[in-house]
């Protein structure tokens, strides 16, 4: 039997809503913006393969572990861990893991909102005429113009963050559920349509080779760290998003089954995005390794060329913004739930307060493309640092600690009861991956890469 404790913030109306919400959290800019650009920067196939390996062997088992903590504790990450630690007579210091997640959420959302702002800006741009005649040169100019204007970036970042805060302030069932139910399926359909188009008109063969030809010569310990980081980032692991969503999961839902579905959907969307972007990159001679602008520059060219490009472009960027929005909601929710529980603040004030702090950090991130462009301590600007520390340090570290906590500290009986089902084979395979594979792999990758330099710098 799973715990019968009740959530203070409400429950999802069914297991399907959890799947949609968790998929909404997982599927976002990580899949459509970050995965293609990292793949392009790191030479394709080998990066993709390592990423897929990490998703399967570490990512999905950790998703299960985080959801178990959430549903067992039925509180925000900090308090859920605290409750479980008390029940299991473990140190209260484990709740530090939840606090670390809050910091990771702040940092992640601050740069995430800036990129989501780009997507929002593109919804608007696509309707203007310069966009309709874009070619590979002018599409780069459109992107460069956008990121070099602090005021434009501030406007879109503010609009995006404001809408995230607003929906989180409305609460679980009213705000979140309604949003994900309609929009996630729509995004998926749109993505499939676009990918088919891109494969038909673009260089499908070149893209397939690029995505799957495994040339391990480009593989360094840093690339492996990036692949781990991307697996964590894309599956929303290591900062409590799944714990909080798990805490709203009905008692009778099977955690392994739901997590497997969410993990597969997330991976499928990332691969679809790869097959959407790269055929166009190669067909139009665009630069695969151009970095964060990749998706925007590439798709602009494609939309300019395709029939009904404006309609498609408008819908696509709108849905990308929505995907980012449902992920952003899950980045803000843990800290808001925590301050409602622990500080006794209302949901409304908690959302606006936490959201405003994130908005302020986001301003520093957006300035790193223009006014603060030359401020690059240690070779990275503020935006790059936020992205790096969040995805490559805090999320993997959070995941490592979750694996140790659930795999080694919480009693087998407790986790088995939340894991549910009657296949002891499935349970023991999962536990093996969680106990040994996840912590050891993350530790090795971490120790071998500049993640370590970063900690001891
Ligand atoms: N998974 C989200 C994406 O791919 C980002 C995210 C990371 C959301 C961590 C929540 C927690 O865009």
Short mmCIF file of C-alpha atoms and ligand atoms in Angstrom, two decimals:
data_model
loop_
_atom_site.label_atom_id
_atom_site.label_comp_id
_atom_site.label_asym_id
_atom_site.label_seq_id
_atom_site.Cartn_x
_atom_site.Cartn_y
_atom_site.Cartn_z
CA UNK A 1 0.00 0.00 0.00
CA UNK A 2 1.25 3.47 -0.76
CA UNK A 3 1.16 6.10 1.98
CA UNK A 4 -2.30 7.43 2.80
CA UNK A 5 -1.09 10.89 3.70
CA UNK A 6 -2.99 13.70 1.95
CA UNK A 7 -1.50 16.49 -0.13
CA UNK A 8 -2.09 20.02 1.14
CA UNK A 9 -2.31 21.43 -2.34
CA UNK A 10 -4.81 19.06 -3.99
CA UNK A 11 -4.42 16.02 -6.25
CA UNK A 12 -4.41 15.37 -9.99
CA UNK A 13 -7.80 14.12 -11.04
CA UNK A 14 -6.27 10.96 -12.52
CA UNK A 15 -3.05 9.19 -13.40
CA UNK A 16 -3.38 10.55 -16.92
CA UNK A 17 -3.26 14.08 -15.71
CA UNK A 18 -0.06 13.27 -13.86
CA UNK A 19 1.37 11.82 -17.05
CA UNK A 20 0.38 14.92 -18.97
CA UNK A 21 1.71 17.23 -16.30
CA UNK A 22 4.98 15.35 -15.88
CA UNK A 23 5.35 15.15 -19.66
CA UNK A 24 4.53 18.86 -19.73
CA UNK A 25 7.36 19.43 -17.29
CA UNK A 26 9.79 17.18 -19.13
CA UNK A 27 8.99 18.25 -22.68
CA UNK A 28 10.12 21.79 -23.19
CA UNK A 29 12.98 23.89 -24.40
CA UNK A 30 15.27 21.09 -23.24
CA UNK A 31 14.03 18.89 -26.06
CA UNK A 32 13.41 21.34 -28.84
CA UNK A 33 15.96 24.07 -28.18
CA UNK A 34 18.73 22.54 -26.08
CA UNK A 35 18.98 18.99 -27.41
CA UNK A 36 19.49 19.97 -31.06
CA UNK A 37 21.94 22.75 -30.25
CA UNK A 38 24.05 20.58 -27.94
CA UNK A 39 23.98 17.77 -30.47
CA UNK A 40 25.17 20.21 -33.14
CA UNK A 41 27.92 21.60 -30.94
CA UNK A 42 29.17 18.19 -29.91
CA UNK A 43 29.33 16.44 -33.21
CA UNK A 44 26.08 14.44 -33.41
CA UNK A 45 25.83 10.65 -33.06
CA UNK A 46 28.09 9.87 -30.13
CA UNK A 47 26.51 12.57 -28.00
CA UNK A 48 23.03 11.34 -28.92
CA UNK A 49 23.89 7.75 -28.08
CA UNK A 50 25.38 8.58 -24.69
CA UNK A 51 22.41 10.80 -23.94
CA UNK A 52 19.98 7.97 -24.76
CA UNK A 53 21.98 5.58 -22.58
CA UNK A 54 21.82 7.95 -19.62
CA UNK A 55 18.08 8.49 -20.06
CA UNK A 56 17.42 4.78 -20.00
CA UNK A 57 19.82 3.59 -17.33
CA UNK A 58 19.86 6.51 -14.96
CA UNK A 59 17.19 9.02 -15.92
CA UNK A 60 14.07 6.88 -15.86
CA UNK A 61 15.04 5.02 -12.65
CA UNK A 62 15.64 8.37 -11.00
CA UNK A 63 12.29 9.68 -12.19
CA UNK A 64 10.70 6.77 -10.37
CA UNK A 65 12.71 7.52 -7.23
CA UNK A 66 11.74 11.20 -7.23
CA UNK A 67 8.09 10.43 -7.78
CA UNK A 68 8.22 7.94 -4.91
CA UNK A 69 9.59 10.61 -2.56
CA UNK A 70 6.86 12.99 -3.65
CA UNK A 71 3.97 10.62 -3.25
CA UNK A 72 5.26 9.19 0.01
CA UNK A 73 5.76 12.61 1.55
CA UNK A 74 2.81 14.39 -0.10
CA UNK A 75 4.54 17.70 0.53
CA UNK A 76 6.93 20.06 -1.24
CA UNK A 77 10.36 18.44 -1.82
CA UNK A 78 11.98 19.90 1.31
CA UNK A 79 9.14 18.82 3.60
CA UNK A 80 8.50 15.49 1.89
CA UNK A 81 12.13 14.51 2.44
CA UNK A 82 11.94 15.79 6.00
CA UNK A 83 8.84 13.71 6.74
CA UNK A 84 10.30 10.57 5.22
CA UNK A 85 13.60 11.13 7.08
CA UNK A 86 11.67 11.41 10.37
CA UNK A 87 9.62 8.30 9.68
CA UNK A 88 12.71 6.35 8.78
CA UNK A 89 14.80 7.80 11.62
CA UNK A 90 17.28 9.37 9.21
CA UNK A 91 19.15 12.63 9.56
CA UNK A 92 17.08 15.79 9.05
CA UNK A 93 19.93 17.11 6.97
CA UNK A 94 18.59 15.17 4.01
CA UNK A 95 16.12 17.99 3.53
CA UNK A 96 19.11 19.99 2.29
CA UNK A 97 18.57 18.05 -0.90
CA UNK A 98 15.21 19.77 -1.26
CA UNK A 99 16.78 23.16 -0.56
CA UNK A 100 19.40 22.53 -3.20
CA UNK A 101 16.56 21.78 -5.58
CA UNK A 102 15.02 25.15 -4.80
CA UNK A 103 18.27 26.90 -5.68
CA UNK A 104 18.52 24.82 -8.86
CA UNK A 105 14.95 25.79 -9.75
CA UNK A 106 15.69 29.50 -9.32
CA UNK A 107 18.78 29.33 -11.46
CA UNK A 108 17.23 27.15 -14.14
CA UNK A 109 14.08 29.18 -14.49
CA UNK A 110 16.01 32.44 -14.71
CA UNK A 111 17.75 31.50 -17.95
CA UNK A 112 14.89 29.32 -19.13
CA UNK A 113 12.53 32.26 -19.08
CA UNK A 114 14.89 34.28 -21.26
CA UNK A 115 14.93 31.58 -23.94
CA UNK A 116 11.18 31.10 -23.65
CA UNK A 117 11.00 34.85 -24.22
CA UNK A 118 12.84 34.35 -27.54
CA UNK A 119 10.22 31.86 -28.54
CA UNK A 120 7.47 34.28 -27.60
CA UNK A 121 9.19 37.00 -29.61
CA UNK A 122 9.25 34.67 -32.61
CA UNK A 123 5.51 34.16 -32.37
CA UNK A 124 5.30 37.86 -33.00
CA UNK A 125 8.09 38.03 -35.60
CA UNK A 126 6.57 35.30 -37.70
CA UNK A 127 3.68 37.57 -38.39
CA UNK A 128 5.88 40.37 -39.68
CA UNK A 129 6.90 40.47 -43.31
CA UNK A 130 10.69 40.35 -42.94
CA UNK A 131 10.30 36.88 -41.56
CA UNK A 132 8.40 35.57 -44.55
CA UNK A 133 11.27 36.30 -46.93
CA UNK A 134 14.05 35.17 -44.62
CA UNK A 135 17.03 33.24 -45.94
CA UNK A 136 19.97 31.73 -44.07
CA UNK A 137 21.68 35.10 -43.74
CA UNK A 138 18.75 37.24 -42.76
CA UNK A 139 17.43 34.66 -40.32
CA UNK A 140 20.68 34.98 -38.41
CA UNK A 141 20.28 38.72 -38.46
CA UNK A 142 16.77 38.45 -37.02
CA UNK A 143 18.10 36.40 -34.12
CA UNK A 144 21.13 38.63 -33.52
CA UNK A 145 18.94 41.71 -33.56
CA UNK A 146 16.69 40.23 -30.95
CA UNK A 147 19.39 39.17 -28.51
CA UNK A 148 21.31 42.39 -28.83
CA UNK A 149 18.35 44.45 -27.67
CA UNK A 150 18.05 44.37 -23.85
CA UNK A 151 14.69 46.11 -23.94
CA UNK A 152 13.12 43.63 -26.32
CA UNK A 153 14.48 40.73 -24.32
CA UNK A 154 13.26 42.27 -21.10
CA UNK A 155 9.80 42.71 -22.55
CA UNK A 156 9.46 39.06 -23.63
CA UNK A 157 11.10 37.69 -20.49
CA UNK A 158 8.72 39.72 -18.34
CA UNK A 159 5.69 38.61 -20.31
CA UNK A 160 6.68 34.97 -20.04
CA UNK A 161 7.60 35.05 -16.35
CA UNK A 162 4.44 36.99 -15.55
CA UNK A 163 2.26 34.34 -17.16
CA UNK A 164 4.10 31.54 -15.32
CA UNK A 165 3.66 33.26 -11.97
CA UNK A 166 0.03 33.93 -12.71
CA UNK A 167 -0.82 30.30 -13.46
CA UNK A 168 1.13 28.93 -10.48
CA UNK A 169 -0.69 31.38 -8.23
CA UNK A 170 -3.97 29.80 -9.38
CA UNK A 171 -3.05 26.40 -7.96
CA UNK A 172 -2.82 22.82 -9.09
CA UNK A 173 -6.11 21.80 -10.54
CA UNK A 174 -7.39 25.14 -11.68
CA UNK A 175 -4.24 26.33 -13.33
CA UNK A 176 -1.94 23.48 -14.23
CA UNK A 177 -4.36 20.77 -15.11
CA UNK A 178 -6.39 22.81 -17.52
CA UNK A 179 -3.34 24.06 -19.34
CA UNK A 180 -1.65 20.72 -19.93
CA UNK A 181 -4.72 18.76 -20.94
CA UNK A 182 -5.26 20.57 -24.21
CA UNK A 183 -1.90 21.93 -25.13
CA UNK A 184 0.43 19.00 -24.79
CA UNK A 185 -1.32 16.73 -27.31
CA UNK A 186 -1.54 19.64 -29.72
CA UNK A 187 2.19 20.26 -29.52
CA UNK A 188 2.89 16.64 -30.24
CA UNK A 189 0.72 16.58 -33.39
CA UNK A 190 2.31 19.77 -34.61
CA UNK A 191 5.79 18.43 -34.05
CA UNK A 192 5.08 15.25 -35.98
CA UNK A 193 3.64 17.20 -38.92
CA UNK A 194 6.60 19.55 -39.02
CA UNK A 195 9.10 16.73 -38.80
CA UNK A 196 7.48 14.92 -41.72
CA UNK A 197 7.68 18.10 -43.74
CA UNK A 198 11.31 18.64 -42.84
CA UNK A 199 12.26 15.07 -43.73
CA UNK A 200 10.51 15.42 -47.09
CA UNK A 201 12.07 18.69 -48.16
CA UNK A 202 15.35 18.63 -46.25
CA UNK A 203 18.38 16.41 -46.20
CA UNK A 204 16.86 13.42 -44.38
CA UNK A 205 19.74 11.10 -45.05
CA UNK A 206 22.38 13.57 -43.93
CA UNK A 207 20.44 14.23 -40.75
CA UNK A 208 19.98 10.55 -39.96
CA UNK A 209 23.67 9.90 -40.45
CA UNK A 210 24.54 12.87 -38.33
CA UNK A 211 22.24 11.87 -35.49
CA UNK A 212 23.19 8.22 -35.40
CA UNK A 213 26.68 7.81 -36.87
CA UNK A 214 28.74 7.26 -33.79
CA UNK A 215 32.07 8.89 -34.17
CA UNK A 216 33.57 8.49 -30.73
CA UNK A 217 36.57 10.61 -31.58
CA UNK A 218 34.66 13.73 -30.61
CA UNK A 219 33.86 12.28 -27.22
CA UNK A 220 35.62 13.90 -24.27
CA UNK A 221 34.78 13.74 -20.58
CA UNK A 222 33.17 17.15 -20.90
CA UNK A 223 30.91 15.96 -23.70
CA UNK A 224 29.86 13.03 -21.52
CA UNK A 225 29.05 15.44 -18.69
CA UNK A 226 26.98 17.51 -21.12
CA UNK A 227 25.06 14.36 -22.10
CA UNK A 228 24.36 13.48 -18.46
CA UNK A 229 23.37 17.05 -17.77
CA UNK A 230 21.05 17.05 -20.76
CA UNK A 231 19.42 13.80 -19.65
CA UNK A 232 18.73 15.33 -16.24
CA UNK A 233 17.62 18.63 -17.68
CA UNK A 234 15.33 17.11 -20.23
CA UNK A 235 13.65 14.71 -17.82
CA UNK A 236 13.28 17.49 -15.22
CA UNK A 237 15.37 15.57 -12.71
CA UNK A 238 17.37 16.62 -9.71
CA UNK A 239 15.48 19.69 -8.56
CA UNK A 240 12.20 18.41 -7.17
CA UNK A 241 9.85 19.00 -10.10
CA UNK A 242 8.86 15.35 -10.19
CA UNK A 243 8.69 15.16 -6.42
CA UNK A 244 6.14 17.93 -6.32
CA UNK A 245 4.14 16.48 -9.21
CA UNK A 246 4.41 13.04 -7.61
CA UNK A 247 2.98 14.48 -4.43
CA UNK A 248 -0.26 15.19 -6.31
CA UNK A 249 -0.41 11.68 -7.78
CA UNK A 250 -3.39 9.54 -6.78
CA UNK A 251 -2.64 6.62 -4.43
CA UNK A 252 -3.50 3.86 -6.87
CA UNK A 253 -1.44 4.98 -9.88
CA UNK A 254 1.54 2.83 -10.83
CA UNK A 255 4.66 4.94 -10.52
CA UNK A 256 6.99 2.85 -12.72
CA UNK A 257 4.50 2.65 -15.53
CA UNK A 258 3.71 6.35 -15.53
CA UNK A 259 7.37 7.32 -15.36
CA UNK A 260 8.24 5.02 -18.22
CA UNK A 261 5.60 6.65 -20.39
CA UNK A 262 6.81 10.13 -19.51
CA UNK A 263 10.46 9.19 -20.12
CA UNK A 264 9.65 7.71 -23.52
CA UNK A 265 7.53 10.65 -24.60
CA UNK A 266 10.30 13.04 -23.60
CA UNK A 267 12.93 11.12 -25.52
CA UNK A 268 10.70 10.77 -28.54
CA UNK A 269 10.13 14.51 -28.64
CA UNK A 270 13.87 15.19 -28.44
CA UNK A 271 14.52 12.81 -31.33
CA UNK A 272 11.66 14.32 -33.32
CA UNK A 273 13.19 17.73 -32.76
CA UNK A 274 16.49 16.36 -34.06
CA UNK A 275 14.77 15.08 -37.19
CA UNK A 276 12.98 18.36 -37.56
CA UNK A 277 16.02 20.61 -37.27
CA UNK A 278 18.93 18.79 -38.90
CA UNK A 279 17.46 17.99 -42.33
CA UNK A 280 16.93 21.72 -42.73
CA UNK A 281 20.34 22.61 -41.30
CA UNK A 282 22.04 20.43 -43.92
CA UNK A 283 19.74 21.24 -46.83
CA UNK A 284 20.26 24.99 -46.39
CA UNK A 285 23.95 24.84 -45.49
CA UNK A 286 23.40 26.23 -41.99
CA UNK A 287 25.97 25.84 -39.25
CA UNK A 288 25.11 22.88 -36.97
CA UNK A 289 27.39 24.05 -34.17
CA UNK A 290 26.16 27.63 -33.95
CA UNK A 291 24.91 27.28 -30.38
CA UNK A 292 21.74 28.49 -28.66
CA UNK A 293 20.36 30.26 -31.73
CA UNK A 294 20.20 27.05 -33.78
CA UNK A 295 16.49 26.25 -33.57
CA UNK A 296 15.41 29.80 -34.15
CA UNK A 297 17.67 30.45 -37.10
CA UNK A 298 16.98 27.09 -38.73
CA UNK A 299 13.24 27.14 -38.44
CA UNK A 300 12.96 30.69 -39.65
CA UNK A 301 14.51 29.64 -42.94
CA UNK A 302 12.21 26.65 -43.20
CA UNK A 303 9.05 28.59 -42.46
CA UNK A 304 9.97 31.24 -45.01
CA UNK A 305 10.24 28.57 -47.66
CA UNK A 306 7.33 26.28 -46.94
CA UNK A 307 3.73 26.65 -48.10
CA UNK A 308 1.60 28.22 -45.38
CA UNK A 309 4.88 28.92 -43.60
CA UNK A 310 3.42 31.77 -41.64
CA UNK A 311 0.59 29.70 -40.24
CA UNK A 312 2.94 26.86 -39.39
CA UNK A 313 5.54 29.18 -37.96
CA UNK A 314 3.04 30.98 -35.82
CA UNK A 315 1.57 27.73 -34.47
CA UNK A 316 4.96 26.17 -33.91
CA UNK A 317 6.48 28.98 -31.89
CA UNK A 318 3.27 29.35 -29.96
CA UNK A 319 3.36 25.69 -29.02
CA UNK A 320 7.07 25.86 -28.22
CA UNK A 321 6.27 28.70 -25.87
CA UNK A 322 3.52 26.60 -24.31
CA UNK A 323 5.90 23.65 -23.88
CA UNK A 324 8.34 25.99 -22.19
CA UNK A 325 5.52 27.36 -20.08
CA UNK A 326 4.43 23.96 -18.73
CA UNK A 327 8.06 23.21 -17.86
CA UNK A 328 8.54 26.59 -16.24
CA UNK A 329 5.47 26.00 -14.10
CA UNK A 330 7.10 22.87 -12.71
CA UNK A 331 10.25 24.82 -11.97
CA UNK A 332 8.36 27.36 -9.89
CA UNK A 333 5.90 25.02 -8.18
CA UNK A 334 8.31 23.34 -5.69
CA UNK A 335 9.43 26.59 -4.08
CA UNK A 336 5.90 27.98 -4.00
CA UNK A 337 4.50 24.82 -2.37
CA UNK A 338 7.34 24.96 0.14
CA UNK A 339 6.75 28.55 1.16
CA UNK A 340 3.00 27.93 1.48
CA UNK A 341 3.69 24.98 3.79
CA UNK A 342 6.62 26.28 5.75
CA UNK A 343 6.26 30.04 5.81
CA UNK A 344 2.49 30.11 5.89
CA UNK A 345 2.36 32.62 3.03
CA UNK A 346 -0.55 32.51 0.62
CA UNK A 347 -0.05 30.79 -2.74
CA UNK A 348 -0.51 34.13 -4.40
CA UNK A 349 2.19 36.00 -2.46
CA UNK A 350 4.57 33.03 -2.61
CA UNK A 351 4.25 32.83 -6.37
CA UNK A 352 4.78 36.53 -6.95
CA UNK A 353 7.66 36.78 -4.49
CA UNK A 354 9.64 33.77 -5.72
CA UNK A 355 8.78 34.62 -9.33
CA UNK A 356 10.07 38.17 -8.95
CA UNK A 357 13.41 37.02 -7.59
CA UNK A 358 13.75 34.66 -10.55
CA UNK A 359 12.73 37.45 -12.91
CA UNK A 360 15.52 39.61 -11.48
CA UNK A 361 18.17 36.91 -11.96
CA UNK A 362 16.77 36.45 -15.47
CA UNK A 363 17.59 40.09 -16.22
CA UNK A 364 21.27 39.37 -15.55
CA UNK A 365 21.02 36.43 -17.94
CA UNK A 366 19.46 38.45 -20.73
CA UNK A 367 22.01 41.22 -20.32
CA UNK A 368 24.78 38.73 -21.04
CA UNK A 369 23.87 38.86 -24.74
CA UNK A 370 24.34 42.60 -24.95
CA UNK A 371 25.36 45.03 -22.18
CA UNK A 372 27.25 42.40 -20.20
CA UNK A 373 28.52 40.50 -23.22
CA UNK A 374 32.14 41.00 -22.26
CA UNK A 375 31.66 40.03 -18.66
CA UNK A 376 32.87 36.45 -18.93
CA UNK A 377 34.54 35.29 -15.74
CA UNK A 378 36.07 31.86 -16.31
CA UNK A 379 35.24 32.01 -20.02
CA UNK A 380 31.45 32.04 -19.71
CA UNK A 381 28.91 34.83 -19.55
CA UNK A 382 26.21 34.90 -16.87
CA UNK A 383 23.67 33.12 -19.06
CA UNK A 384 26.14 30.33 -19.87
CA UNK A 385 27.11 30.01 -16.23
CA UNK A 386 23.49 29.68 -15.10
CA UNK A 387 22.87 27.04 -17.73
CA UNK A 388 26.10 25.24 -16.93
CA UNK A 389 25.77 25.25 -13.15
CA UNK A 390 22.14 24.24 -13.32
CA UNK A 391 22.29 21.44 -15.88
CA UNK A 392 25.79 20.13 -15.37
CA UNK A 393 26.30 20.60 -11.65
CA UNK A 394 23.15 21.07 -9.57
CA UNK A 395 20.77 18.71 -11.38
CA UNK A 396 23.21 15.75 -11.57
CA UNK A 397 24.25 16.38 -7.95
CA UNK A 398 20.59 16.46 -6.91
CA UNK A 399 19.99 13.22 -8.82
CA UNK A 400 23.01 11.61 -7.19
CA UNK A 401 21.67 12.47 -3.73
CA UNK A 402 18.17 11.23 -4.61
CA UNK A 403 19.69 7.91 -5.69
CA UNK A 404 21.63 7.62 -2.44
CA UNK A 405 18.65 8.65 -0.32
CA UNK A 406 16.07 6.35 -1.90
CA UNK A 407 18.47 3.57 -2.86
CA UNK A 408 20.49 3.33 0.32
CA UNK A 409 18.77 5.12 3.18
CA UNK A 410 14.99 4.70 2.93
CA UNK A 411 13.82 1.24 3.97
CA UNK A 412 13.13 -1.31 1.29
CA UNK A 413 9.62 -1.81 2.60
CA UNK A 414 8.69 1.83 2.15
CA UNK A 415 9.98 2.09 -1.38
CA UNK A 416 8.54 -1.27 -2.38
CA UNK A 417 5.10 -0.20 -1.18
CA UNK A 418 5.21 3.00 -3.24
CA UNK A 419 6.75 1.23 -6.23
CA UNK A 420 3.76 -1.14 -6.18
CA UNK A 421 3.01 -3.86 -8.72
CA UNK A 422 3.77 -7.51 -8.25
CA UNK A 423 6.82 -8.03 -10.39
CA UNK A 424 9.72 -8.50 -8.02
CA UNK A 425 12.06 -8.73 -11.01
CA UNK A 426 11.14 -5.26 -12.19
CA UNK A 427 11.58 -3.92 -8.68
CA UNK A 428 14.99 -5.45 -8.16
CA UNK A 429 16.27 -4.34 -11.57
CA UNK A 430 15.12 -0.83 -10.83
CA UNK A 431 16.70 -0.88 -7.38
CA UNK A 432 19.95 -2.12 -8.84
CA UNK A 433 20.08 0.72 -11.37
CA UNK A 434 19.21 3.22 -8.66
CA UNK A 435 21.60 1.95 -6.01
CA UNK A 436 24.67 1.25 -8.10
CA UNK A 437 24.38 2.46 -11.65
CA UNK A 438 23.06 5.97 -11.07
CA UNK A 439 25.35 7.17 -8.25
CA UNK A 440 28.46 5.52 -9.63
CA UNK A 441 27.93 6.79 -13.17
CA UNK A 442 27.19 10.33 -12.04
CA UNK A 443 30.18 10.31 -9.69
CA UNK A 444 32.56 9.07 -12.38
CA UNK A 445 31.34 11.53 -14.98
CA UNK A 446 31.55 14.32 -12.46
CA UNK A 447 35.03 13.49 -11.24
CA UNK A 448 36.33 13.17 -14.76
CA UNK A 449 35.12 16.47 -16.07
CA UNK A 450 35.37 20.12 -15.41
CA UNK A 451 32.41 19.76 -13.03
CA UNK A 452 35.08 19.03 -10.49
CA UNK A 453 37.21 22.03 -11.45
CA UNK A 454 34.12 24.08 -10.95
CA UNK A 455 33.52 22.90 -7.41
CA UNK A 456 37.11 23.45 -6.35
CA UNK A 457 37.83 26.51 -8.38
N1 LIG B 1 12.65 19.41 -18.66
C1 LIG B 1 12.46 20.77 -19.01
C2 LIG B 1 12.75 20.92 -20.49
O1 LIG B 1 13.18 20.00 -21.12
C3 LIG B 1 13.27 21.70 -18.17
C4 LIG B 1 13.18 21.44 -16.71
C5 LIG B 1 14.33 21.10 -16.00
C6 LIG B 1 11.97 21.51 -16.05
C7 LIG B 1 14.28 20.80 -14.64
C8 LIG B 1 11.89 21.22 -14.69
C9 LIG B 1 13.05 20.85 -14.00
O2 LIG B 1 12.59 21.96 -21.05
#
